[in-house]
Short mmCIF file of C-alpha atoms in Angstrom, two decimals:
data_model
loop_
_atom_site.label_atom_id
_atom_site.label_comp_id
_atom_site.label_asym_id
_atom_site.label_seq_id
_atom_site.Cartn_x
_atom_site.Cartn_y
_atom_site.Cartn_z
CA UNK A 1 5.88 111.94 -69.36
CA UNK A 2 2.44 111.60 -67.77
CA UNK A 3 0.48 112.70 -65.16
CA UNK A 4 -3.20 112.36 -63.53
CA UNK A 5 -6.25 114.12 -63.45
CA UNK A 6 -9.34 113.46 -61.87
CA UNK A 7 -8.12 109.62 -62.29
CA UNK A 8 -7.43 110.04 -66.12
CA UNK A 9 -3.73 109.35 -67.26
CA UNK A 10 -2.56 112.39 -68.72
CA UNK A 11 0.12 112.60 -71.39
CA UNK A 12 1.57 115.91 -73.10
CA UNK A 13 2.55 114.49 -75.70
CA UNK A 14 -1.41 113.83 -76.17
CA UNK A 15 -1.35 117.19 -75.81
CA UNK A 16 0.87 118.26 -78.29
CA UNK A 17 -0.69 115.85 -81.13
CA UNK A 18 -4.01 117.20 -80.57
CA UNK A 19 -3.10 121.00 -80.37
CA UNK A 20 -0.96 120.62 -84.19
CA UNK A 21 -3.90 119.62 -85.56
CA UNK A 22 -5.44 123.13 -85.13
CA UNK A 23 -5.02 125.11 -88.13
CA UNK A 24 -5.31 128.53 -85.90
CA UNK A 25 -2.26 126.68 -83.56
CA UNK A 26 0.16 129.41 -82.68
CA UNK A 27 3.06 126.53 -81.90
CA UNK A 28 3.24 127.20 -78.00
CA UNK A 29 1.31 126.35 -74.66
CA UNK A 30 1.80 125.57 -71.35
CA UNK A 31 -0.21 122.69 -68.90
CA UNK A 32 -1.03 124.00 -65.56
CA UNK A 33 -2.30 121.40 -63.01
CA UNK A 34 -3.42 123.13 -60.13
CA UNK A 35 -6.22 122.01 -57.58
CA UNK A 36 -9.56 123.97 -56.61
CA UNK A 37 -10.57 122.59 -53.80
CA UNK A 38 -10.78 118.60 -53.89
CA UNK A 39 -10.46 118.68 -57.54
CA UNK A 40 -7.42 118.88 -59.49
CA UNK A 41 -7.75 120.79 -62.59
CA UNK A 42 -6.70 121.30 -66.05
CA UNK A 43 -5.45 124.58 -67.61
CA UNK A 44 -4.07 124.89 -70.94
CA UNK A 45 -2.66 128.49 -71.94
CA UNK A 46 -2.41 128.25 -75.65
CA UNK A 47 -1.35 130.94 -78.01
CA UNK A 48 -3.09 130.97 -81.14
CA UNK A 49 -1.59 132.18 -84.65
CA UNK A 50 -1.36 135.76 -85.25
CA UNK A 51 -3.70 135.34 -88.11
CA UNK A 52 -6.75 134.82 -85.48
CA UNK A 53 -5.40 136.85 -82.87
CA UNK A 54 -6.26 139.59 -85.24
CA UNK A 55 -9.59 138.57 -86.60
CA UNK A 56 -10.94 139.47 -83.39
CA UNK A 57 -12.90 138.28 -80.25
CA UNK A 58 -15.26 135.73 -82.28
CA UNK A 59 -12.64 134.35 -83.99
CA UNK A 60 -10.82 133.69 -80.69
CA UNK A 61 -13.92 132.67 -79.00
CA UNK A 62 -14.70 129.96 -81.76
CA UNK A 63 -10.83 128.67 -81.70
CA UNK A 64 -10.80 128.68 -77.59
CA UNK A 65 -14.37 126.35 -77.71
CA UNK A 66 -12.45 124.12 -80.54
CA UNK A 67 -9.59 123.27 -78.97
CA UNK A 68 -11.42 122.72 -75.73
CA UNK A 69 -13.61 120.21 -77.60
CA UNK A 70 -10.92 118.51 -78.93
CA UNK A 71 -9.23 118.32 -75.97
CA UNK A 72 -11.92 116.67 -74.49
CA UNK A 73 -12.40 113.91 -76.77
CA UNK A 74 -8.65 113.31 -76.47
CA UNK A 75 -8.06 113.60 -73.34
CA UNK A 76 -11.59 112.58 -71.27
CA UNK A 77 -11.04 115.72 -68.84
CA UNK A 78 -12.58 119.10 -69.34
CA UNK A 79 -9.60 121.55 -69.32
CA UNK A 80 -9.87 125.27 -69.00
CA UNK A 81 -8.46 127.03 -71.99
CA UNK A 82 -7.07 130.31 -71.75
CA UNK A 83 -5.59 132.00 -75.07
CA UNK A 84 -2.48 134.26 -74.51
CA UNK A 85 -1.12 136.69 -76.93
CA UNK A 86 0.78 134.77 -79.51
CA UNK A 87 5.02 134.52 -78.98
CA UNK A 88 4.40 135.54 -75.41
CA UNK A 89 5.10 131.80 -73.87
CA UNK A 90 9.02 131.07 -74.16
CA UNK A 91 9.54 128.35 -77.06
CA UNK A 92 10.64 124.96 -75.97
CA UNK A 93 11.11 121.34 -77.42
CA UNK A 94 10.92 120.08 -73.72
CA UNK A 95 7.85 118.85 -73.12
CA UNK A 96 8.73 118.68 -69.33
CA UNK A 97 9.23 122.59 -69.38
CA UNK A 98 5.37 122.82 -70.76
CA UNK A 99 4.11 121.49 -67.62
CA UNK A 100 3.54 123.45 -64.56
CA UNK A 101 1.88 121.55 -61.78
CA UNK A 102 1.06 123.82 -58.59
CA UNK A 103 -1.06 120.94 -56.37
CA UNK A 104 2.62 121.02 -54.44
CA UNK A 105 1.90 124.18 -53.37
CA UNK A 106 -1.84 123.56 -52.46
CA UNK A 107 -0.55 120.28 -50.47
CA UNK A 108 1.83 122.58 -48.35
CA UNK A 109 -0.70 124.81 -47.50
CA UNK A 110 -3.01 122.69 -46.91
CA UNK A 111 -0.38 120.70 -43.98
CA UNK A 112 0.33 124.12 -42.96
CA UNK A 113 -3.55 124.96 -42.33
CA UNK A 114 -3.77 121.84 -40.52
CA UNK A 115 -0.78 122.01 -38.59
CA UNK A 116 -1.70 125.18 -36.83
CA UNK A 117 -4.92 124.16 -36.29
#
């Protein structure tokens, strides 16, 4: 139901609320925290409607830059949006199943580095 980024409580649901408010909103995305480096990072794959998915780069360009704004302001954290074709991301209800956090994996091999070191 919530996680952290760079010391920020994090909730999807935050998520969700600010993404419906996008008229351009294709209905689906997916949170990937992952970690570059020290930092853990935010990634939101979004799909946008087919309506701007056809207008063409600007129009995807100005709807990306929106929803990172209003990200944001919602969120306080700077998350890296990435627009996927629209219906490509399997529909869900779960807002568990929207979250993908790798910093597992970078903690492994990470222990693994160190380890054999």
């Amino acid at each position: 139901d919530m996680f952290t980024v760079r010391g920020e409580n994090i909730y999807p649901s935050e998520i969700d609320a600010a993404l419906n408010q996008l008229s351009s909103y294709g209905g689906e995305h997916r949170i990937v925290i992952t970690r570059d480096a020290a930092m853990d990072e935010l990634i939101l794959r979004i799909e946008p409607n087919q309506h701007i998915h056809n207008a063409g780069d600007v129009a995807l360009e100005q709807f990306r830059a929106e929803a990172a704004h209003r990200l944001m302001t919602v969120l306080g954290v700077r998350a890296k949006v990435e627009l996927v074709e629209p219906n490509s991301i399997p529909r869900t209800d779960f807002k568990a199943r929207r979250v993908i956090d790798d910093r597992e994996v970078f903690r492994s091999m990470n222990e693994k580095l160190q380890t054999s070191a």
